[in-house]
Coordinates of C-alpha atoms and ligand atoms in Angstrom, one line a residue:
X1 CA -0.1 -0.1 0.6
X2 CA 1.2 3.3 -0.9
X3 CA 0.5 6.5 1.5
X4 CA 1.1 10.0 0.9
X5 CA 2.8 11.6 3.3
X6 CA 4.7 14.6 3.9
X7 CA 8.7 15.2 5.5
X8 CA 8.8 16.3 9.2
X9 CA 10.4 18.5 11.2
X10 CA 13.6 17.8 13.0
X11 CA 14.4 13.8 11.5
X12 CA 18.5 14.9 12.0
X13 CA 20.2 12.2 13.0
X14 CA 22.4 13.2 16.1
X15 CA 25.4 11.2 18.0
X16 CA 22.9 7.7 17.9
X17 CA 20.5 7.6 15.7
X18 CA 17.1 10.4 16.1
X19 CA 15.9 10.5 19.5
X20 CA 12.2 12.4 20.5
X21 CA 10.1 12.3 23.0
X22 CA 8.2 9.3 22.0
X23 CA 4.6 10.8 21.4
X24 CA 7.0 12.6 18.7
X25 CA 6.9 9.2 16.8
X26 CA 3.6 8.3 17.9
X27 CA 2.8 11.1 15.7
X28 CA 0.8 10.7 12.5
X29 CA 3.3 9.7 10.1
X30 CA 6.4 10.3 12.1
X31 CA 8.4 6.5 12.7
X32 CA 6.3 5.5 9.1
X33 CA 8.5 8.5 7.1
X34 CA 11.8 8.3 8.9
X35 CA 11.9 4.7 8.3
X36 CA 11.0 4.7 4.8
X37 CA 14.0 7.5 3.9
X38 CA 16.1 5.1 5.6
X39 CA 15.0 2.2 3.2
X40 CA 15.6 4.9 0.2
X41 CA 18.5 6.6 1.4
X42 CA 20.3 3.1 1.2
X43 CA 19.6 1.8 -2.2
X44 CA 16.4 1.2 -1.3
X45 CA 14.8 -2.2 0.7
X46 CA 14.5 -4.5 -1.9
X47 CA 15.7 -8.2 -1.8
X48 CA 17.4 -7.0 1.7
X49 CA 17.3 -8.8 4.6
X50 CA 17.7 -6.6 7.7
X51 CA 18.0 -6.9 11.5
X52 CA 15.0 -5.2 13.5
X53 CA 15.2 -5.1 17.7
X54 CA 14.9 -2.4 20.2
X55 CA 15.7 -2.1 24.2
X56 CA 11.3 -2.8 25.4
X57 CA 10.6 1.0 25.8
X58 CA 7.1 2.2 25.1
X59 CA 6.5 1.9 21.5
X60 CA 9.0 -0.2 20.7
X61 CA 6.9 -3.3 19.8
X62 CA 4.1 -0.9 18.0
X63 CA 7.0 0.4 16.4
X64 CA 8.4 -2.7 15.0
X65 CA 4.5 -3.8 13.7
X66 CA 4.9 -0.9 11.6
X67 CA 8.4 -1.7 10.6
X68 CA 7.6 -5.2 9.5
X69 CA 5.4 -4.0 7.4
X70 CA 7.3 -2.1 6.0
X71 CA 10.2 -3.5 4.5
X72 CA 7.7 -5.9 3.7
X73 CA 6.1 -3.1 1.0
X74 CA 9.9 -2.2 -0.3
X75 CA 10.0 -5.7 -0.5
X76 CA 12.4 -7.0 1.5
X77 CA 13.7 -10.6 1.9
X78 CA 13.7 -11.4 5.5
X79 CA 13.5 -9.3 8.3
X80 CA 15.1 -11.7 11.9
X81 CA 13.5 -10.0 15.0
X82 CA 14.0 -10.5 18.4
X83 CA 10.9 -12.7 20.6
X84 CA 8.7 -9.2 21.3
X85 CA 11.1 -6.7 19.0
X86 CA 13.7 -7.4 22.1
X87 CA 17.5 -7.0 21.0
X88 CA 19.8 -5.2 23.2
X89 CA 22.0 -3.2 20.7
X90 CA 25.4 -5.3 21.0
X91 CA 23.2 -8.0 20.3
X92 CA 22.0 -7.3 17.3
X93 CA 25.2 -5.5 15.7
X94 CA 25.9 -9.1 16.4
X95 CA 23.1 -10.8 14.5
X96 CA 23.7 -8.3 11.4
X97 CA 27.2 -9.9 11.2
X98 CA 25.7 -13.7 12.0
X99 CA 23.9 -13.3 9.5
X100 CA 25.3 -11.6 6.9
X101 CA 21.7 -8.7 7.0
X102 CA 22.0 -5.5 5.2
X103 CA 21.8 -3.8 8.2
X104 CA 19.5 -3.1 10.9
X105 CA 16.9 -0.8 13.0
X106 CA 17.5 -0.6 16.4
X107 CA 14.0 1.1 18.6
X108 CA 16.5 2.9 21.2
X109 CA 16.9 5.7 22.9
X110 CA 19.7 3.9 24.8
X111 CA 19.9 5.1 28.6
X112 CA 17.1 7.7 28.2
X113 CA 13.9 7.3 30.3
X114 CA 11.2 5.3 28.7
X115 CA 7.6 5.8 28.0
X116 CA 4.9 8.0 27.0
X117 CA 6.7 11.6 28.2
X118 CA 9.7 10.1 27.5
X119 CA 11.8 9.4 24.9
X120 CA 12.1 7.1 21.9
X121 CA 14.6 6.2 19.6
X122 CA 15.6 4.5 16.2
X123 CA 19.4 4.2 14.5
X124 CA 20.2 2.4 11.2
X125 CA 23.1 0.1 11.6
X126 CA 24.9 -0.9 8.4
X127 CA 26.8 -4.3 7.2
X128 CA 29.6 -4.9 9.5
X129 CA 26.9 -4.2 12.1
X130 CA 28.0 -1.1 13.3
X131 CA 26.0 2.9 13.8
X132 CA 25.4 4.1 9.8
X133 CA 28.7 6.2 9.5
X134 CA 27.8 9.8 9.2
X135 CA 27.6 10.4 5.2
X136 CA 24.8 7.7 5.7
X137 CA 22.7 9.2 8.1
X138 CA 22.9 13.0 6.2
X139 CA 21.7 11.3 3.4
X140 CA 19.2 10.0 5.1
X141 CA 18.0 13.0 6.7
X142 CA 18.3 14.8 3.0
X143 CA 15.9 12.1 1.7
X144 CA 13.0 13.4 5.2
X145 CA 13.4 17.0 4.1
X146 CA 11.7 15.5 0.7
X147 CA 9.5 12.8 1.4
X148 CA 5.8 12.6 -0.2
X149 CA 5.4 8.8 -0.1
X150 CA 5.6 5.5 2.0
X151 CA 5.1 2.1 1.7
X152 CA 3.5 0.2 4.8
X153 CA 2.1 -3.3 3.9
X154 CA -2.1 -4.0 4.7
X155 CA -1.8 -6.5 6.7
X156 CA -2.2 -8.0 10.1
X157 CA 0.2 -7.9 13.0
X158 CA 3.2 -10.4 13.1
X159 CA 2.6 -12.9 15.7
X160 CA 6.0 -11.5 18.2
X161 CA 5.5 -14.0 20.6
X162 CA 5.6 -17.1 18.5
X163 CA 9.6 -18.2 17.5
X164 CA 9.3 -19.1 14.5
X165 CA 9.2 -17.9 11.1
X166 CA 6.3 -16.2 9.4
X167 CA 5.4 -14.2 6.6
X168 CA 4.3 -11.1 5.2
X169 CA 3.7 -10.6 1.5
X170 CA 6.4 -13.2 0.5
X171 CA 8.2 -11.4 2.7
X172 CA 9.8 -14.4 5.7
X173 CA 9.7 -13.1 8.8
X174 CA 11.8 -15.2 11.3
X175 CA 11.3 -14.2 15.2
X176 CA 14.1 -15.5 17.4
X177 CA 15.3 -16.5 20.8
X178 CA 16.5 -12.7 21.4
X179 CA 19.7 -14.2 23.6
X180 CA 20.6 -17.3 22.1
X181 CA 22.9 -15.7 19.4
X182 CA 24.3 -14.0 21.9
X183 CA 25.0 -16.1 24.0
X184 CA 26.4 -18.4 22.0
X185 CA 29.1 -16.1 21.0
X186 CA 29.8 -14.8 25.1
X187 CA 31.2 -18.4 25.6
X188 CA 33.2 -18.4 23.1
X189 CA 35.1 -15.9 24.3
X190 CA 35.0 -16.5 27.5
X191 CA 36.2 -19.4 29.7
X192 CA 32.9 -20.0 31.4
X193 CA 33.9 -23.4 33.1
X194 CA 36.4 -20.8 35.0
X195 CA 33.7 -18.4 36.2
X196 CA 31.3 -21.1 36.4
X197 CA 34.5 -22.8 39.0
X198 CA 34.0 -19.3 40.6
X199 CA 30.3 -19.1 41.2
X200 CA 30.5 -22.6 42.7
X201 CA 33.1 -21.3 45.1
X202 CA 31.1 -18.7 46.7
X203 CA 31.4 -15.9 44.5
X204 CA 28.2 -13.2 45.0
X205 CA 27.9 -11.0 42.3
X206 CA 24.9 -8.4 41.6
X207 CA 24.0 -7.3 38.4
X208 CA 21.5 -4.5 37.8
X209 CA 19.8 -4.4 34.7
X210 CA 17.9 -1.5 35.8
X211 CA 14.3 -2.5 34.3
X212 CA 16.2 -2.9 31.0
X213 CA 17.1 -4.6 28.0
X214 CA 19.9 -6.9 29.6
X215 CA 18.1 -9.0 32.0
X216 CA 17.3 -11.7 30.0
X217 CA 20.6 -11.3 28.2
X218 CA 22.3 -11.2 32.1
X219 CA 19.6 -13.4 33.9
X220 CA 20.4 -16.4 30.8
X221 CA 24.4 -16.2 30.8
X222 CA 25.1 -15.6 34.2
X223 CA 22.6 -17.2 36.2
X224 CA 21.2 -20.2 34.1
X225 CA 24.9 -20.6 32.4
X226 CA 27.5 -19.4 34.6
X227 CA 25.5 -20.7 37.9
X228 CA 25.5 -16.8 39.5
X229 CA 22.7 -17.3 42.3
X230 CA 18.9 -17.0 41.4
X231 CA 18.6 -13.7 42.4
X232 CA 22.1 -12.1 40.9
X233 CA 20.2 -10.6 38.4
X234 CA 18.3 -7.1 40.0
X235 CA 15.3 -5.8 38.1
X236 CA 15.8 -8.2 35.5
X237 CA 12.3 -7.5 34.1
X238 CA 12.5 -4.9 30.7
X239 CA 10.0 -2.6 31.6
X240 CA 8.7 -0.2 29.4
X241 CA 8.7 2.8 31.2
X242 CA 12.2 1.0 33.7
X243 CA 10.2 0.9 36.2
X244 CA 10.9 4.7 36.5
X245 CA 13.9 4.1 37.0
X246 CA 16.6 6.3 34.7
X247 CA 18.9 3.1 33.4
X248 CA 22.4 5.0 32.8
X249 CA 24.6 3.0 34.9
X250 CA 26.6 5.3 36.7
X251 CA 27.4 6.2 40.8
X252 CA 24.0 9.2 40.4
X253 CA 21.5 6.6 38.9
X254 CA 22.5 3.2 39.8
X255 CA 22.4 4.7 43.7
X256 CA 20.7 0.8 44.7
X257 CA 24.2 -0.6 43.9
X258 CA 26.9 1.5 44.5
X259 CA 24.7 2.4 48.4
X260 CA 25.1 -1.8 48.4
X261 CA 28.4 -2.2 47.0
X262 CA 29.3 0.0 49.6
X263 CA 27.9 -1.7 52.5
X264 CA 28.3 -4.6 54.9
X265 CA 26.6 -7.3 53.2
X266 CA 28.4 -6.1 49.2
X267 CA 29.0 -9.0 47.1
X268 CA 32.2 -9.2 44.9
X269 CA 31.2 -8.1 41.8
X270 CA 28.8 -4.8 41.6
X271 CA 27.5 -4.2 37.5
X272 CA 24.6 -2.4 35.7
X273 CA 23.9 -2.1 32.3
X274 CA 21.7 0.9 30.2
X275 CA 18.8 0.9 29.0
X276 CA 19.7 -0.9 25.2
X277 CA 22.2 -2.8 27.0
X278 CA 25.7 -1.5 25.7
X279 CA 26.9 0.7 28.7
X280 CA 28.3 -0.4 31.5
X281 CA 29.3 -0.2 35.6
X282 CA 31.5 -1.7 37.5
X283 CA 31.1 -1.8 41.1
X284 CA 34.1 -3.7 44.0
X285 CA 33.0 -4.6 46.9
X286 CA 33.7 -0.7 48.4
X287 CA 35.3 0.7 45.5
X288 CA 34.1 2.0 42.8
X289 CA 35.6 1.0 39.2
X290 CA 35.7 4.9 37.2
X291 CA 35.3 4.1 33.3
X292 CA 38.5 5.2 32.3
X293 CA 40.4 2.9 34.5
X294 CA 38.0 0.2 34.1
X295 CA 38.9 -0.1 30.5
X296 CA 42.3 0.0 31.0
X297 CA 42.7 -2.7 33.5
X298 CA 40.7 -5.0 30.8
X299 CA 43.6 -4.3 28.2
X300 CA 45.8 -5.0 30.5
X301 CA 44.0 -8.3 31.7
X302 CA 42.0 -9.4 28.2
X303 CA 44.7 -12.0 27.2
X304 CA 43.3 -13.7 30.1
X305 CA 40.0 -14.7 28.3
X306 CA 40.1 -17.5 25.9
X307 CA 38.6 -14.5 23.4
X308 CA 42.0 -12.3 23.2
X309 CA 44.6 -14.7 24.3
X310 CA 46.9 -14.1 21.3
X311 CA 46.9 -10.7 22.7
X312 CA 45.4 -6.8 21.2
X313 CA 46.3 -5.7 18.2
X314 CA 45.8 -2.2 19.1
X315 CA 43.1 -0.6 21.4
X316 CA 41.4 2.9 21.0
X317 CA 40.0 5.3 23.3
X318 CA 38.0 8.9 22.8
X319 CA 39.9 11.8 23.6
X320 CA 38.4 12.7 26.7
X321 CA 38.9 9.5 27.9
X322 CA 42.0 9.4 30.2
X323 CA 45.2 8.2 29.7
X324 CA 45.8 5.0 31.7
X325 CA 45.3 3.1 28.6
X326 CA 48.1 4.6 26.4
X327 CA 50.1 2.8 29.3
X328 CA 48.9 -0.8 28.8
X329 CA 49.0 0.1 25.5
X330 CA 53.2 1.0 25.7
X331 CA 53.9 -1.7 27.8
X332 CA 51.9 -3.8 25.4
X333 CA 54.4 -2.7 22.5
X334 CA 50.5 -2.1 20.7
X335 CA 49.0 0.6 18.9
X336 CA 46.7 3.5 21.1
X337 CA 44.8 5.1 18.7
X338 CA 42.7 8.3 20.4
X339 CA 39.7 9.7 18.1
X340 CA 36.2 11.8 18.4
X341 CA 33.3 11.2 21.1
X342 CA 31.1 9.0 19.3
X343 CA 31.6 4.5 18.5
X344 CA 31.1 5.2 15.4
X345 CA 34.8 6.8 15.0
X346 CA 36.0 3.1 16.2
X347 CA 34.6 1.2 13.2
X348 CA 37.3 1.7 10.5
X349 CA 39.8 0.7 13.6
X350 CA 38.1 -2.7 14.4
X351 CA 37.6 -3.3 10.6
X352 CA 41.0 -2.4 9.6
X353 CA 42.1 -4.1 12.2
X354 CA 43.8 -1.6 14.0
X355 CA 42.2 -2.2 17.3
X356 CA 40.9 -5.1 18.9
X357 CA 39.9 -3.1 22.3
X358 CA 38.0 0.4 22.2
X359 CA 36.7 2.2 25.1
X360 CA 35.5 5.5 26.7
X361 CA 35.2 7.7 29.5
X362 CA 31.0 7.4 29.2
X363 CA 31.0 3.7 30.5
X364 CA 31.7 2.0 27.8
X365 CA 33.4 -0.1 26.8
X366 CA 34.2 -2.8 23.6
X367 CA 35.9 -5.2 21.0
X368 CA 35.6 -6.3 17.8
X369 CA 33.8 -8.9 18.5
X370 CA 30.7 -6.6 17.4
X371 CA 30.1 -3.2 15.7
X372 CA 28.9 -1.1 19.3
X373 CA 30.0 -0.7 22.6
X374 CA 28.7 -3.4 25.1
X375 CA 27.4 -3.7 28.4
X376 CA 27.4 -7.6 29.1
X377 CA 30.5 -8.4 27.0
X378 CA 33.0 -6.1 30.0
X379 CA 31.0 -7.6 33.0
X380 CA 32.8 -11.1 31.8
X381 CA 35.4 -10.0 31.2
X382 CA 35.8 -8.7 34.4
X383 CA 34.2 -11.7 35.3
X384 CA 37.2 -14.0 33.4
X385 CA 40.1 -11.6 34.8
X386 CA 38.6 -12.2 38.4
X387 CA 38.2 -16.2 37.4
X388 CA 41.7 -16.2 36.7
X389 CA 43.1 -13.5 39.2
X390 CA 41.5 -14.7 42.3
X391 CA 42.1 -11.6 43.7
X392 CA 39.7 -9.0 44.4
X393 CA 38.1 -6.0 42.5
X394 CA 40.0 -4.1 44.6
X395 CA 43.4 -5.9 45.0
X396 CA 43.9 -6.1 40.7
X397 CA 42.6 -1.9 40.4
X398 CA 45.3 -0.9 43.3
X399 CA 47.8 -3.5 41.5
X400 CA 47.1 -1.6 38.0
X401 CA 47.7 1.8 40.6
X402 CA 50.8 0.3 42.1
X403 CA 51.8 -1.2 38.1
X404 CA 51.2 2.0 36.2
X405 CA 50.4 4.7 38.0
X406 CA 47.3 6.2 38.6
X407 CA 45.5 9.1 36.1
X408 CA 43.2 10.5 38.4
X409 CA 40.6 11.7 36.4
X410 CA 36.8 13.0 36.5
X411 CA 33.9 15.1 34.4
X412 CA 32.1 17.4 35.4
X413 CA 29.0 18.2 33.3
X414 CA 27.4 21.2 33.7
X415 CA 23.5 20.7 32.3
X416 CA 20.7 22.4 30.6
X417 CA 22.9 26.1 29.7
X418 CA 21.6 28.4 27.3
X419 CA 23.1 27.3 24.4
X420 CA 24.8 30.7 23.3
X421 CA 26.1 30.8 26.9
X422 CA 28.1 27.6 26.8
X423 CA 29.6 28.2 23.0
X424 CA 30.3 31.7 24.6
X425 CA 32.6 29.7 27.0
X426 CA 34.0 27.9 24.4
X427 CA 34.8 30.3 22.2
X428 CA 36.6 32.5 24.7
X429 CA 39.2 30.0 25.4
X430 CA 39.3 28.4 22.0
X431 CA 40.6 32.1 21.5
X432 CA 43.4 31.5 24.2
X433 CA 44.6 28.3 22.9
X434 CA 47.6 29.4 20.5
X435 CA 49.0 31.7 23.7
X436 CA 48.6 29.3 26.2
X437 CA 51.9 27.3 26.0
X438 CA 54.2 28.5 28.4
X439 CA 52.1 30.2 30.5
X440 CA 51.8 29.7 34.5
X441 CA 48.2 29.3 35.1
X442 CA 47.1 28.4 39.2
X443 CA 50.1 27.7 39.5
X444 CA 50.5 24.8 36.6
X445 CA 52.9 25.1 33.4
X446 CA 51.2 24.8 29.8
X447 CA 52.5 21.9 27.3
X448 CA 49.9 22.5 24.9
X449 CA 46.6 23.4 24.1
X450 CA 44.7 22.9 20.5
X451 CA 41.6 22.1 19.3
X452 CA 41.0 18.6 19.2
X453 CA 40.9 17.3 15.1
X454 CA 41.1 13.1 13.9
X455 CA 42.7 12.3 10.4
X456 CA 40.9 8.6 10.2
X457 CA 43.7 6.9 9.8
X458 CA 41.9 4.3 7.2
X459 CA 39.6 7.0 4.9
X460 CA 41.5 9.7 5.9
X461 CA 38.3 12.3 6.6
X462 CA 38.9 14.7 8.6
X463 CA 37.0 15.8 11.9
X464 CA 37.6 19.1 13.6
X465 CA 36.5 20.7 16.5
X466 CA 36.1 17.9 18.6
X467 CA 37.9 19.1 21.8
X468 CA 39.6 21.8 23.9
X469 CA 42.7 20.3 25.2
X470 CA 45.2 21.6 27.8
X471 CA 47.7 20.0 28.6
X472 CA 50.3 20.7 31.8
X473 CA 53.8 19.9 32.1
X474 CA 52.8 17.7 34.5
X475 CA 51.1 15.5 32.5
X476 CA 48.1 17.2 34.2
X477 CA 44.8 17.6 31.1
X478 CA 42.0 19.9 31.3
X479 CA 39.5 19.1 28.2
X480 CA 36.4 20.8 27.9
X481 CA 33.4 20.0 25.2
X482 CA 29.6 20.8 24.3
X483 CA 27.5 16.7 24.7
X484 CA 26.6 15.8 21.9
X485 CA 23.9 14.3 22.8
X486 CA 21.9 16.2 25.2
X487 CA 17.9 16.9 24.4
X488 CA 17.6 20.7 26.7
X489 CA 19.6 23.6 26.1
X490 CA 23.7 23.1 25.7
X491 CA 26.2 20.8 28.2
X492 CA 29.8 21.7 28.8
X493 CA 31.0 19.0 29.9
X494 CA 34.9 19.7 31.5
X495 CA 37.5 16.3 31.8
X496 CA 40.3 16.5 34.8
X497 CA 42.9 14.6 34.6
X498 CA 46.4 14.0 36.8
X499 CA 48.7 11.4 36.5
X500 CA 50.4 10.3 39.9
X501 CA 53.2 7.7 39.3
X502 CA 53.3 6.2 42.7
X503 CA 54.3 4.7 44.9
X504 CA 52.7 7.3 46.6
X505 CA 50.4 9.3 46.3
X506 CA 47.8 6.5 44.7
X507 CA 45.1 6.3 47.4
X508 CA 43.6 10.1 47.6
X509 CA 40.3 11.3 47.0
X510 CA 39.5 12.0 43.5
X511 CA 38.2 15.4 43.9
X512 CA 40.8 16.1 46.4
X513 CA 43.6 14.9 43.7
X514 CA 42.0 16.8 41.4
X515 CA 41.6 20.1 42.6
X516 CA 44.7 21.9 41.3
X517 CA 43.7 21.0 37.5
X518 CA 40.5 22.8 38.7
X519 CA 41.7 25.3 39.9
X520 CA 43.4 25.3 36.6
X521 CA 40.5 24.8 34.8
X522 CA 38.5 27.5 36.2
X523 CA 41.1 29.9 36.0
X524 CA 41.5 29.1 32.0
X525 CA 38.1 28.8 31.5
X526 CA 36.0 30.3 33.9
X527 CA 32.9 28.0 33.8
X528 CA 31.5 28.8 37.0
X529 CA 31.6 33.0 37.0
X530 CA 30.3 32.9 32.6
X531 CA 27.2 30.1 33.3
X532 CA 26.9 31.9 37.1
X533 CA 26.3 28.2 38.3
X534 CA 28.1 27.1 41.4
X535 CA 29.0 23.7 40.3
X536 CA 28.9 21.1 38.1
X537 CA 25.0 19.1 38.2
X538 CA 26.6 15.7 37.9
X539 CA 29.9 14.6 38.4
X540 CA 30.9 11.2 37.3
Ligands
LIG1 C1 27.0 7.6 23.7 C2 27.6 7.6 22.6 C3 29.2 8.0 22.7 C4 29.4 8.9 23.7 C5 28.9 9.4 24.6 C6 28.5 10.6 25.8 O1 27.0 7.1 24.3 O2 27.9 6.1 21.9 O3 30.1 7.4 22.1 O4 30.7 8.6 24.4 O5 27.1 9.0 24.0 O6 28.4 11.4 24.1 P1 28.8 12.9 24.3 O7 28.3 14.2 23.5 O8 27.0 13.4 25.2 O9 29.5 13.1 25.5
LIG2 ZN1 22.9 2.8 25.2

């Protein structure tokens, strides 16, 4: 069936697909015009195979029904869809690769709250399993501006509760268990016997799925296959509104987990994941693992897991992520790439074999097993390392700092600022950068200052304006950039870092250790004075 339509405003995909209020996506023709634009801008759907699924938030299943009918009407050959239209983002990435699909449509707004009054999102991934590159999302956006028709089959809803094959107008629909293939991939990468033995010895863990998509994955893998005690996975039922939770695994939003891990009954390991399962947080008994440190520990110990036994080809981190992993890479004698913020920048490095592991300060880590960051993968790698080393999280982290020194690190977010105010803060500092080297700022001497630009070593593309960085002669660093994922006004992110070589000074309180760098940052950028804010809204 052909339906005439008109372009909808603002269908420009951001860092991670198109994210809007759920009600906007539910308004007449909004989802349809965007999905048709995806098909149109990527050479049509005729004869193609797609993977479809999402994080279970409100509107997830309805949207999947629409996409299935549209794929059929556009002549697709086959769609692989998770039961109840559920698929975590890393599982969807894996299924695209496993089935040699032409692409995937993922329904998620990641860690944003879900519900009728909250957020929804649609993201297109390409045949390598990774997020569509910028040129493609631009082509999709261009199409949304002129679209005047879409196609949708006039068919009954697919029975998404029944695993097996169905069809709409000659298009095959495979409703699959969302967990099975992903769990099999994890079994290939990690030593499940060793982890099972550790649980059998009494190792205790708490995994907070935050009422989002990783619940069924974590239950199957941790409790059923690895023998963790029943009840290890909490908030395990994916709910349309995530039970009212903000499914973002950081100390602020996963505060219940934090309290337990610092309480008297704390288990050996605490972990949480986000709405669509690509982020993770790790907490040991009485010790929080900052994402940059966690990534460095994973890189230093990955060879203990079967999937990485032959060593790493290289590692990559986003520029604002701390340089803790750089020291590991140097010790291993492998390359360390520094990219702009955004998982899509890792795609070429992974595809070309330049990097095996990638990580970001924003609670994301992953490897070349898929082309998305992967929360549960990171948790399993930690479990594998813990099983091999038979040390606690605290012992492993402290040992890491003794060996490599400690990169004290923190991110201060100033949220929902008027855009012009936020942009002025950055513009003023940007203008000062050339004259900074050699100057002394609040007792620290500037060694280098620039606006980060990245030249992709594979396709040669150059991305400029990716964040202001000021490095001091003692190795401390200040980075300032605007968030690319916010939905309200502008968010300034201030990243502070200071390296302490040890053996003394490795166990200071983080904000205390960073106080001199914060003072230099405020002297340089004057965020507080210029925004009139007393301090940041969120500190991670
Ligand atoms: C998403 C992206 C990440 C990015 C994060 C924060 O999760 O996939 O690559 O690090 O957002 O981005 P922002 O622009 O808000 O700092
Ligand atoms: Zn996410």
